[in-house]
Structure formats: C-alpha cells, structure tokens
Coordinates of C-alpha atoms and ligand atoms in Angstrom, one line a residue:
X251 CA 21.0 -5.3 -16.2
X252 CA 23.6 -2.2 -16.0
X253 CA 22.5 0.4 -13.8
X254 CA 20.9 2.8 -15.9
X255 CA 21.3 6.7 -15.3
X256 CA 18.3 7.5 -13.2
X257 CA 19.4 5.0 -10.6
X258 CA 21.5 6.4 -7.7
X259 CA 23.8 4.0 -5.8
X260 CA 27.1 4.6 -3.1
X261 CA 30.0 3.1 -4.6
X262 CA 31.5 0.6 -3.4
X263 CA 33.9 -2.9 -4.0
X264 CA 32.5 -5.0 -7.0
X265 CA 31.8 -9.0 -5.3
X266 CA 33.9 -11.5 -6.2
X267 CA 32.7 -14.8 -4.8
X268 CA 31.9 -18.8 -6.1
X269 CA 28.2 -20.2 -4.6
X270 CA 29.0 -23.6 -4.8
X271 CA 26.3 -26.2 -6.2
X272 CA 23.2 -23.8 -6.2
X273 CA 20.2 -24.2 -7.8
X274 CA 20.3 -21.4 -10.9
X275 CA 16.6 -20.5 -11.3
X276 CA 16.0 -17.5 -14.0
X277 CA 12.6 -18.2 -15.3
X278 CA 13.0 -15.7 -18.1
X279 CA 15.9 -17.4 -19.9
X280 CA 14.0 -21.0 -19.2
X281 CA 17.0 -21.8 -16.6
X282 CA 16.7 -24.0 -14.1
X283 CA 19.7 -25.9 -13.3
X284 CA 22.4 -26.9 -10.6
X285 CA 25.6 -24.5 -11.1
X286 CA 28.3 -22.9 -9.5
X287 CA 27.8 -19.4 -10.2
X288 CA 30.9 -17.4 -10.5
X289 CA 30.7 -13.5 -9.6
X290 CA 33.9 -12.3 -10.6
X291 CA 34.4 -8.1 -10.4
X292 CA 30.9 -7.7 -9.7
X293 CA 29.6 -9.8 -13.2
X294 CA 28.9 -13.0 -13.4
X295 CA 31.9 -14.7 -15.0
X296 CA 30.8 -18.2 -15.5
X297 CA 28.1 -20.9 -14.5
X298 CA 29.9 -23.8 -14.5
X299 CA 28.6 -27.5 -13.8
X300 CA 28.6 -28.1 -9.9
X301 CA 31.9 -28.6 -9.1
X302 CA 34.1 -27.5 -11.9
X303 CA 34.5 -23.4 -10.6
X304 CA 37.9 -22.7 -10.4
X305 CA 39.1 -20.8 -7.3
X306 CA 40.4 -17.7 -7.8
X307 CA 42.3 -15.0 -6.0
X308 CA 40.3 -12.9 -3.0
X309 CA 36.9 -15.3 -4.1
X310 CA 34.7 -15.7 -1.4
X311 CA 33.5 -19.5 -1.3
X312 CA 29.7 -19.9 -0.4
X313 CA 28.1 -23.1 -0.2
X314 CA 25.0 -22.9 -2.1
X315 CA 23.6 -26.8 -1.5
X316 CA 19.8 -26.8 -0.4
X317 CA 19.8 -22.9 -1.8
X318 CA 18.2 -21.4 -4.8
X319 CA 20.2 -18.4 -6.4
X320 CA 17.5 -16.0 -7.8
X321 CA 17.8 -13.1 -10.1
X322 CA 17.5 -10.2 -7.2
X323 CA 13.9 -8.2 -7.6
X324 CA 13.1 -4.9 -8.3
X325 CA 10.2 -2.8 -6.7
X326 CA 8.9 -0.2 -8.1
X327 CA 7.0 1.3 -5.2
X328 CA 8.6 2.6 -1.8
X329 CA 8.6 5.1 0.4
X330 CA 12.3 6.1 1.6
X331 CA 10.8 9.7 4.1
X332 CA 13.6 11.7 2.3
X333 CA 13.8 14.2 2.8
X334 CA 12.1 15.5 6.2
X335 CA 10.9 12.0 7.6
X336 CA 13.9 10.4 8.2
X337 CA 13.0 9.6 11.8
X338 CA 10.4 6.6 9.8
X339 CA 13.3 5.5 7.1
X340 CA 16.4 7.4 5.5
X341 CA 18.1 5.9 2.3
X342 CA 20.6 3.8 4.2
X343 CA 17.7 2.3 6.3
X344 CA 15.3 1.7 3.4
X345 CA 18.4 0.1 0.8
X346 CA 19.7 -1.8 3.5
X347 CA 16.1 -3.3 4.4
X348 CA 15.7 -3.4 0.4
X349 CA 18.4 -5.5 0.3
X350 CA 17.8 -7.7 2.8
X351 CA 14.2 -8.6 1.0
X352 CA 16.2 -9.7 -2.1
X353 CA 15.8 -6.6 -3.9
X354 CA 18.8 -4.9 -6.0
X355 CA 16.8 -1.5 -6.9
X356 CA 13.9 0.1 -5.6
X357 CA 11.7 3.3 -7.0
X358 CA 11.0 5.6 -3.9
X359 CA 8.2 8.1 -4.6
X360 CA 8.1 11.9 -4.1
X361 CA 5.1 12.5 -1.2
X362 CA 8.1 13.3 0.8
X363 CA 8.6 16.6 3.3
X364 CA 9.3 18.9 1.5
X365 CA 7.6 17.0 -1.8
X366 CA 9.8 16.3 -4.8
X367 CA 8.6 19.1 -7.1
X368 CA 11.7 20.9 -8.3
X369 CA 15.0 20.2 -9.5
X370 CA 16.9 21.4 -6.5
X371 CA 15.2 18.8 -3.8
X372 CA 15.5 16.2 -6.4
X373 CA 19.0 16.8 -6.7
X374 CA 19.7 16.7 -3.2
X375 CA 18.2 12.9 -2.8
X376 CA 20.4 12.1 -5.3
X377 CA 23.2 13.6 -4.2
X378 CA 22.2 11.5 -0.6
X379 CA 21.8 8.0 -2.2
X380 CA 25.3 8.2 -4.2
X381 CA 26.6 8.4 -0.4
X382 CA 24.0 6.2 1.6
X383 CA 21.9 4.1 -0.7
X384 CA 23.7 0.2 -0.9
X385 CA 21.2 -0.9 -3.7
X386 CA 20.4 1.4 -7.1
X387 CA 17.5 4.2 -5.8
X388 CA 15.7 5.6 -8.1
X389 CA 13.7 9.2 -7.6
X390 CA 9.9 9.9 -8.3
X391 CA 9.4 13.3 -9.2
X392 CA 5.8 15.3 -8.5
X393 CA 3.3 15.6 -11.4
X394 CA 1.8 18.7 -9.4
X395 CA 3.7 21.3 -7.4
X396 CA 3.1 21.1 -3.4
X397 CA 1.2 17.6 -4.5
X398 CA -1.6 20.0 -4.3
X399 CA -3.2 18.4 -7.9
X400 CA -3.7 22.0 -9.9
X401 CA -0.2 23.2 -11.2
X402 CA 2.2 21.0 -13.0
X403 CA 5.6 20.9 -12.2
X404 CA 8.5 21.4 -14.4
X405 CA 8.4 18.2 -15.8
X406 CA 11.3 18.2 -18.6
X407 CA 13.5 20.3 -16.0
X408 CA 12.7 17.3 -13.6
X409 CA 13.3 14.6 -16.2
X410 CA 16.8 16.1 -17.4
X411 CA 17.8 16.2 -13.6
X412 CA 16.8 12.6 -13.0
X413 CA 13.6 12.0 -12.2
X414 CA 12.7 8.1 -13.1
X415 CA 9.3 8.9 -13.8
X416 CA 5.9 11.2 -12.4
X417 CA 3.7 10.8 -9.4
X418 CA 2.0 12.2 -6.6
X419 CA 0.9 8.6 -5.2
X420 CA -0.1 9.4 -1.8
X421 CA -2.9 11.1 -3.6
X422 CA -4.8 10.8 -6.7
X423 CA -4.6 13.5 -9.6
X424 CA -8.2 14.7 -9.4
X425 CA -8.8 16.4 -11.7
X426 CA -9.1 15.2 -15.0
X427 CA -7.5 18.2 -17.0
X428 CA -4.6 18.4 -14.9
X429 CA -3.8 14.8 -15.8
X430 CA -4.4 15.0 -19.4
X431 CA -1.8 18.5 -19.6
X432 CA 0.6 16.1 -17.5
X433 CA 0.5 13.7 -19.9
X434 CA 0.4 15.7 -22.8
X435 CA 4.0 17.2 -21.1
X436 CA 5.2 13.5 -20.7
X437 CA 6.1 13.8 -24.1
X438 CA 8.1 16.1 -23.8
X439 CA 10.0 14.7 -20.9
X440 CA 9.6 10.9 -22.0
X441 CA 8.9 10.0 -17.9
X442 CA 6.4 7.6 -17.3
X443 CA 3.3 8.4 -14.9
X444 CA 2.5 6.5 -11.9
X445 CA -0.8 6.8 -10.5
X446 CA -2.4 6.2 -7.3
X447 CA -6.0 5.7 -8.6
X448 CA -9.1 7.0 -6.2
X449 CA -11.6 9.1 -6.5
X450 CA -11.3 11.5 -3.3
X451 CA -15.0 12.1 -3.2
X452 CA -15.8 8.4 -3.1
X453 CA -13.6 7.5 -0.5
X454 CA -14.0 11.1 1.6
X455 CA -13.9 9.6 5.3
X456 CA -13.5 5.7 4.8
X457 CA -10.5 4.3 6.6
X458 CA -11.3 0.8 5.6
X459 CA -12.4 -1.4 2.2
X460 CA -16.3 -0.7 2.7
X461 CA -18.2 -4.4 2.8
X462 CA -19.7 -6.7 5.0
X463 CA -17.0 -6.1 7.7
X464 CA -17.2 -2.3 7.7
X465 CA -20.9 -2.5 8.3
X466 CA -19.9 -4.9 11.3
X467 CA -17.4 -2.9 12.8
X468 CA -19.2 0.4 12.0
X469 CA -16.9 2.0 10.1
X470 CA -16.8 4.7 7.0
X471 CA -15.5 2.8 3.8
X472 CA -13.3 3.2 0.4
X473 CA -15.5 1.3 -2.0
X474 CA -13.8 -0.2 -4.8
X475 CA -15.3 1.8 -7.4
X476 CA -13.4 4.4 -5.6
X477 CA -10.6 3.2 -7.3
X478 CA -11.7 1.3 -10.2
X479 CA -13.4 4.1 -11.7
X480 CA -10.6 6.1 -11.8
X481 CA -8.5 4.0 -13.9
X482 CA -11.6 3.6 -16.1
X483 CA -11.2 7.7 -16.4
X484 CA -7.3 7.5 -16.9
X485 CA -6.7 4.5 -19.2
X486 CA -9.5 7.3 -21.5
X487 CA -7.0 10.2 -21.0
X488 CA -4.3 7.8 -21.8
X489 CA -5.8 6.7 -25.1
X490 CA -6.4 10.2 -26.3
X491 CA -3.3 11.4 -25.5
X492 CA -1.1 8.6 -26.7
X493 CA 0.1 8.5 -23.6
X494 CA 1.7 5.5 -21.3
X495 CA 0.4 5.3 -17.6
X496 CA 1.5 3.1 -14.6
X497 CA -1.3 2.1 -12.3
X498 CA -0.3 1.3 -8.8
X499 CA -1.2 -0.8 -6.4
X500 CA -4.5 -2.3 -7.4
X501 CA -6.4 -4.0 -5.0
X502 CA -9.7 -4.6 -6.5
X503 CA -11.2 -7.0 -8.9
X504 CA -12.9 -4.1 -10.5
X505 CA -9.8 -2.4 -10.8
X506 CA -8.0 -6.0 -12.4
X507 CA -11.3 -5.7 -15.1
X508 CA -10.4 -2.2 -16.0
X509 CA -6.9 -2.8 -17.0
X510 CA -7.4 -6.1 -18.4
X511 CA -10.3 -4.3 -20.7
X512 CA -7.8 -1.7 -21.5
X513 CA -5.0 -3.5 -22.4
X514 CA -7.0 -5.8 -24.6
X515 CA -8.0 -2.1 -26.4
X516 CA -4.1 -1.6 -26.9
X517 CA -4.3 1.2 -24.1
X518 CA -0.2 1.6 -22.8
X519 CA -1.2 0.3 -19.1
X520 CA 1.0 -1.4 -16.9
X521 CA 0.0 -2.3 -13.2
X522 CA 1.5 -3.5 -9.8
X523 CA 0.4 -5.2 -7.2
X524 CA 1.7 -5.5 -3.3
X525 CA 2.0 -8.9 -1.0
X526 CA -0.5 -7.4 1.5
X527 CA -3.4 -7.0 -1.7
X528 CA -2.0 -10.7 -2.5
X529 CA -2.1 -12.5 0.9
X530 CA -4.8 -10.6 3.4
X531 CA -8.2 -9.8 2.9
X532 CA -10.7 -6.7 5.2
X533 CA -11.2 -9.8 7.6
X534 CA -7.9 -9.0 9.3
X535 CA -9.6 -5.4 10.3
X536 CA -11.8 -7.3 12.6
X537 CA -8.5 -6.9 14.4
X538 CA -8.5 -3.1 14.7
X539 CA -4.8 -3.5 14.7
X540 CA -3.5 -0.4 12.8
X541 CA -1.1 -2.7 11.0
X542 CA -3.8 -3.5 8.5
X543 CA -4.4 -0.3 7.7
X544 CA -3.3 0.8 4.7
X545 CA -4.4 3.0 1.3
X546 CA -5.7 1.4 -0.9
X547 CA -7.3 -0.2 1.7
X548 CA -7.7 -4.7 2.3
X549 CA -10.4 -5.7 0.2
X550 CA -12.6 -8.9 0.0
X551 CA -11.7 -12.5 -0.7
X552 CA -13.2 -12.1 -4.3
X553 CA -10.9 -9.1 -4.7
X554 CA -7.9 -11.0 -3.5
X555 CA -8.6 -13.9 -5.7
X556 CA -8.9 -12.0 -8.9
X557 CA -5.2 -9.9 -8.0
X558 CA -4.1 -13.5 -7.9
X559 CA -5.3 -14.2 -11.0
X560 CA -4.5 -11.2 -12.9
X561 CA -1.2 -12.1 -11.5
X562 CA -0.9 -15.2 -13.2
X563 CA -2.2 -14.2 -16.1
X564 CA 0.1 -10.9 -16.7
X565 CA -2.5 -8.7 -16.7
X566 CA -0.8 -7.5 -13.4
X567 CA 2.5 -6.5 -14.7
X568 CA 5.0 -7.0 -11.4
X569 CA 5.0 -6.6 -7.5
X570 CA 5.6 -3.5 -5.6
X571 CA 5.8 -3.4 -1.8
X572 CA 4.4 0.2 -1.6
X573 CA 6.7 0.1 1.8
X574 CA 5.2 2.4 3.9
X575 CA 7.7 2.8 6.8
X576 CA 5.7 4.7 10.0
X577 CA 6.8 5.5 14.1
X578 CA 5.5 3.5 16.3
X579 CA 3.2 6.8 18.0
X580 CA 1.4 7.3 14.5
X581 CA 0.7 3.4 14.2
X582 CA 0.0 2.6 18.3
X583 CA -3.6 5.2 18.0
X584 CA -7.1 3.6 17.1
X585 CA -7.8 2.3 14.1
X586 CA -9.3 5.6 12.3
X587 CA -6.9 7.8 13.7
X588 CA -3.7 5.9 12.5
X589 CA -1.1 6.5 9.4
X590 CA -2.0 4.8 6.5
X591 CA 0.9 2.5 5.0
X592 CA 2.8 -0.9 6.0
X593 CA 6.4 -1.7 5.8
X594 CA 7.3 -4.6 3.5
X595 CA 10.7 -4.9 1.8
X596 CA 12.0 -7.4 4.0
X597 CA 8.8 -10.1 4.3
X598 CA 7.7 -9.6 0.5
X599 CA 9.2 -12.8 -0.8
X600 CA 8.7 -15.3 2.2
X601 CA 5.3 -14.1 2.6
X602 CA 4.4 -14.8 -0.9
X603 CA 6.7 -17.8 -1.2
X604 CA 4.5 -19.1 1.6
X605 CA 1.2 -18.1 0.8
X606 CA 1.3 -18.4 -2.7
X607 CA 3.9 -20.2 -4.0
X608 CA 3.9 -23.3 -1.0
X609 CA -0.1 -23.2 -0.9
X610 CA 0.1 -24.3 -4.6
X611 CA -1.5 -21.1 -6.2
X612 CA 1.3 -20.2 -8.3
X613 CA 4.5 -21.5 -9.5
X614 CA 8.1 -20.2 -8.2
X615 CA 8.9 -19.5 -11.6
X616 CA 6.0 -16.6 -11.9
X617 CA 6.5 -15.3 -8.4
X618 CA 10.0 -14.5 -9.3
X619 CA 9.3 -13.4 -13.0
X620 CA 6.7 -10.8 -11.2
X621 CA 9.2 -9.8 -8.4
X622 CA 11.9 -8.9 -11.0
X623 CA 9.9 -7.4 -14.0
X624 CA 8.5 -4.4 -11.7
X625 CA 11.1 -1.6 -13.0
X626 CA 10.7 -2.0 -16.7
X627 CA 8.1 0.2 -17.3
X628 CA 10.6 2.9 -15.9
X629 CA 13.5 1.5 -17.5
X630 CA 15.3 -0.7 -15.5
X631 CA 15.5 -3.8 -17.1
X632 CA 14.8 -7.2 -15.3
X633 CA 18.3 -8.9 -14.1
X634 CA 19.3 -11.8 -15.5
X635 CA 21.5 -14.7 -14.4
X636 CA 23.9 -15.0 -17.7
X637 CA 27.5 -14.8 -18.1
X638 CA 28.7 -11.2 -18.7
X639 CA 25.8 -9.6 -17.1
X640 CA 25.8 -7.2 -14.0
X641 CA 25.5 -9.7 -10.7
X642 CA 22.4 -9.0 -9.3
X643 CA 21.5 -12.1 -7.5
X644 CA 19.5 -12.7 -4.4
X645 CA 20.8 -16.1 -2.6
X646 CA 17.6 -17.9 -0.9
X647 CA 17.3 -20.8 1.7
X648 CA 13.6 -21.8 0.5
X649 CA 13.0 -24.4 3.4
X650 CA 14.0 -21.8 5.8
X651 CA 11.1 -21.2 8.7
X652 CA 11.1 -18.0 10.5
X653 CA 8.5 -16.1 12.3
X654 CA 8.0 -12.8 11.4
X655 CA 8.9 -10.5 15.0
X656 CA 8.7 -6.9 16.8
X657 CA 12.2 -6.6 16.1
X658 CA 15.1 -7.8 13.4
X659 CA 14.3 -5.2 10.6
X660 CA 16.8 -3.5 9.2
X661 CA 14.4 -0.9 8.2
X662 CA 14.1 1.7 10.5
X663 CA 10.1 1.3 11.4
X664 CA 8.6 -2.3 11.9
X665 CA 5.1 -1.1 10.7
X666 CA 4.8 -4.9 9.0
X667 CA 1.6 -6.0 8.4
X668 CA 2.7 -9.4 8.6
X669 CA 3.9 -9.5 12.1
X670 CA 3.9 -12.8 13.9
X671 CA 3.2 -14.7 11.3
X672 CA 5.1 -17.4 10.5
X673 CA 6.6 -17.6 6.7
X674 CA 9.4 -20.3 5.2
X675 CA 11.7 -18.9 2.5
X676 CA 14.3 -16.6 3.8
X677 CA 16.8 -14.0 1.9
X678 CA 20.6 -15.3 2.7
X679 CA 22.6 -12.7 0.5
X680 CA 22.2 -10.1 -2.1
X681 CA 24.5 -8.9 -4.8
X682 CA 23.2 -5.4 -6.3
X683 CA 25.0 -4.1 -9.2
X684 CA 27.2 -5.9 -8.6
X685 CA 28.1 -5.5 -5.0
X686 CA 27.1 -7.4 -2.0
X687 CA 24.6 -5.2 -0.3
X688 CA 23.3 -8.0 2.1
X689 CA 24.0 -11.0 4.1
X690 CA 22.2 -12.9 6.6
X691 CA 24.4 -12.2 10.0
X692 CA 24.1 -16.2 10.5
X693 CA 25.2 -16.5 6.8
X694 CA 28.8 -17.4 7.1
X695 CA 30.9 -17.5 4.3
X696 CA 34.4 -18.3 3.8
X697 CA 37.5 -16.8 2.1
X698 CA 39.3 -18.7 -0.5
X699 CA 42.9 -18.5 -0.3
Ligands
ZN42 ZN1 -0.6 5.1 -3.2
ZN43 ZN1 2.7 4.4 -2.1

C-alpha cells in the first residue's frame, strides 16, 4: 500500500530494521513462511530465508523467533473527538492507541463538535493529523449539515478537500429522500457512503438489544429490525440509484440476511463488523456495567453466531472497531443514563485472536484477511508483505497472555468493553507507512553496528 491522498499522517524517519527468523504470514498472497524480513527506508527490501539478511548500516536488529509478522490492519471505523472532544481522544491519542492495536490507518468519522460539514473544519483536522497523527488518518465528512438529516452538505466541495468518504454515523439518515439526493450527489463527488443503519422510531428510548434479557432487567429495547430494516430500505435506494453504500457495524442476524440477499442481487454493499458484535452477547448487560453499552446495541447468541458466520463467509466485508473513546463521568452513571460507545483499538486483535481464532471458530489466516481489508471500500488498499511495497507490518507475540486492565492504554479514555478479561496475542511493534509508530515498552530491540 502507498498512502493514498485522503490519508493524513505527521512525517517522520522511514524504519530501517531486520526481524530475524519470523514467521511471514500474509494470507492474501498464500504466504506463510519463516523469513527475515528486511525493512529498509521504510519498504520492505527483501524476505530472505532465516538467516541469510545482511546487516546493514543504522538497521535495527529484532529477533522475531516465536513471533508472527502480520501485514498491520486497517479500521475503517473510529472516533478520534476532533475537534471539540479532545478531553475523550485527540489524534495523537487515538493513532498512538491505533498503533499499538496493530493498525497502520484508521477512518475517524465526522459526529465530532463542531461536526465535519464544511470544507474549512475538514481542513483544520487535516491540517492537525499532518502534525499529530503517527499512523495515516483518514476524515469522514457529513452527509447532512449540523448532522441534522434534512440538508446535504457540499459534498463535491468536501470530496475535493479530502474527505475519504460520507457519514453521519452516530445517527441514521432518516429520511429516505435525503439519502437518495446524497447518493445521487455521490456521483458527483465519487465518495463512498457509510451508514449507521436504524430506524429512530423503532429504537426511540431502548438503551439495550430488546430480548429475553431486556424483559428481565426491565429495560426499553433497540429491536433488531430497528436496524435490519433499514438496510433493507438503503441497499433499495442503492439499487435505484446505482449507487455504492457502506453498512456499518452490523450486529444482527437479520441485518447479515439483508446484505447477503443484496449482494447476491448485485447491489454495491459492503459491511463491517466490530470485536464487541463478534465476542459478547446482551447477557453481559445483566451486568449493568455501562461498558456494555454501546449503539448498535449487544445482541443475542443467535445474532453473534450468524456475524461469525457472515464473517467467514465474506458476506461481512472487514472489521471495524467503531472505538468509541468516553470520560470516565459519562461512563461511571446508571446504565440508561450513560454514553453510548466502547474503546477498542488496542484489544481488537487479542480479543479476537482469543475468542475466535484460539476457540477454533476461525482460522488466523481469515482474522487477519478481515482485519486488513477494512479500508478498500474507501480506497486504501490492504498492505501487503512483498518486496518493494510500503512496510506496514504489525509484529505479534501470539502466545503472549495479558489481562486486559484499568490502566496501560495509550488512548486517552479506557472505556474498553473488555476490561479484565484475560486475552493471549499481544501487538509488539508496528510499522505504518513505513515508519515505526509503535513498540511494546518491554520490546527491546537492538542497534546493529
Ligand atoms: Zn454508528
Ligand atoms: Zn461509530
């Protein structure tokens, strides 16, 4: 991958470093093999049977035995509070915490403070991440000014100043006809739409998925059809407009038919999923611990299994974190008063390394094909691990055991839904376009002579 145009980065000293007998996994180009992989101005130079690197001047030397070196993921779904939040995350925060989950570029969406609606806030965040951001940021744009779902913003304008794509996620475009103008626009400005899918009648009041458990706990609930329905309605719009959408975050099985009955039709659809959809189910709400509360919402075990499955089968095109980054005071508040939204850069691959990959439910090799693949509905291609390409690599102890704390994050909120839990896989060391935007402060590494 080269860092395409839309993606913002600080610039900074191109990696030069030799890990040392590694296993080389990059599902996508069917390799799977022991190597020392060469990094050599920030591109990989050479993977070269263990052993037979050559040193070279200023090279750091990292031992790579027992690790796995990874192509480094992509998500195409956080939220970076810049502007006017920064108190939750700002883009040195988030990119640092992005990096340290093994990502090399993130998509942070627009429900910021004020919104992203106009060229001249848009350009300030980007202006910001060429001095902050240590991985490639790219900018969500708002379909509707204000995010108030009735007038479109200036789309094109937005595009040309370097929006990566359309959304209000945060909230749903209501109303039908101001979608299909949107994506009759999107033409015009060749930007992709993201949509968070529910129907704000059908979930007026629920803070939880409603089932067995909200009955039990007494709760207002989001029903599924809340959400599934709506992409019924938009994968229509997109049909007749010849239009491409992005769904986010489904967490229904509903919501899994829908897209799967719509790309079978030939609709454009693509879909993401996040860990927390993937791993936990409305039982944890029993809880009332605010960290399980999040939009959309937990579901059922039948809704977790079929995310799994549409996961597997590709009908669920990558993984997105959705990280959701909120102050302690707005989290530490009953259950129905509290934010909405869960952090999750920095768990996202050991929790579904354990869960999924260690349980036996999928292979490595699809985990990290989904974790990559995330960005190339908006144009950032997948990285790969081949000689001459950008190093983007993420460097993984997989037989690592930590528990998940309080404290460690290098985001700035610890709003993790998977706190305390205890996960094996852990992130050593990232290179992002070709710098190295993270290491693991027990990670040393030596400096070849
Ligand atoms: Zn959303
Ligand atoms: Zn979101």
């Amino acid at each position: 991958m080269s860092t395409p145009a839309t993606l913002c980065v600080r610039p900074g000293q191109p990696a030069n470093l030799i890990v040392r007998g590694a296993r080389v996994l990059d599902p996508r180009l069917h390799l799977d093999a022991y190597r020392d992989l060469v990094v050599r101005d920030g591109e990989i130079a050479e993977l070269a049977e263990p052993g037979a690197a050559a040193h070279f001047e200023g090279a750091e030397m990292v031992e790579g035995e027992g690790l796995i070196a990874l192509p480094a993921f992509v998500d195409p779904h956080v939220h970076f509070r810049v502007p006017g939040q920064e108190h939750k995350e700002d883009l040195e925060t988030g990119t640092r915490s992005a990096a340290a989950g093994g990502y090399c570029a993130v998509i942070s969406m627009a429900n910021t403070e004020p919104p992203i609606d106009s060229a001249a806030v848009l350009g300030s965040v980007r202006d910001r991440a060429e001095r902050e951001a240590s991985i490639p940021v790219g900018f969500v744009a708002n379909v509707t000014r204000g995010m108030g779902g009735a007038e479109l913003t200036e789309m094109a304008e937005l595009a040309d100043a370097g929006a990566i794509c359309f959304s209000d996620d945060g909230r749903p475009i209501a109303d039908a006809r101001v979608l299909r103008r949107a994506l009759q626009y999107q033409r015009l400005a060749h930007g992709l739409i993201a949509l968070h899918e529910e129907d704000p009648d059908l979930s007026a009041g629920g803070v939880m998925h409603e089932g067995r458990v909200s009955a039990v706990l007494g709760m207002a609930g989001v029903p599924s059809v809340s959400e599934s329905t709506m992409i019924a309605r938009d994968c229509s719009l997109a049909v007749f407009e010849d239009a491409p959408i992005h769904v986010q975050h489904l967490s229904a099985r509903a919501s899994v038919d829908e897209v799967a009955r719509a790309k079978a039709a030939g609709v454009r659809v693509t879909c993401e999923v996040t860990p927390h959809h993937l791993i936990l189910t409305d039982e944890a709400v029993r809880s009332l611990d605010a960290r399980f509360k999040m939009n959309p919402p937990l579901r059922s075990e039948d809704d977790r299994r079929a995310l799994i499955e549409g996961l597997r089968d590709g009908t669920i095109d990558g993984v997105a974190t959705d990280h959701a980054p909120h102050a302690a005071e707005e989290k530490e508040v009953p259950f129905e008063e509290a934010a909405w939204g869960v952090t999750g850069l920095e768990t996202a691959f050991a929790a579904l390394h354990t869960e999924l990959v260690q349980a036996g439910v999928i292979p490595l090799e699809t985990l990290v094909e989904r974790m990559t693949c995330g960005g190339e509905p908006f144009g950032i291609e997948a990285p790969r691990l081949e000689t001459g390409a950008e190093a983007n690599v993420a460097l993984i102890d997989p037989e690592l055991a930590w528990t998940v704390g309080e404290e460690g994050y290098e985001s700035r909120s610890y709003n993790n839904c998977f706190g305390g839990r205890d996960l094996t896989g852990r992130v050593l060391m990232t290179v992002a376009a070709g710098q190295v935007a993270f290491r693991q402060r027990s990670f040393a590494l030596g400096v070849a002579s």
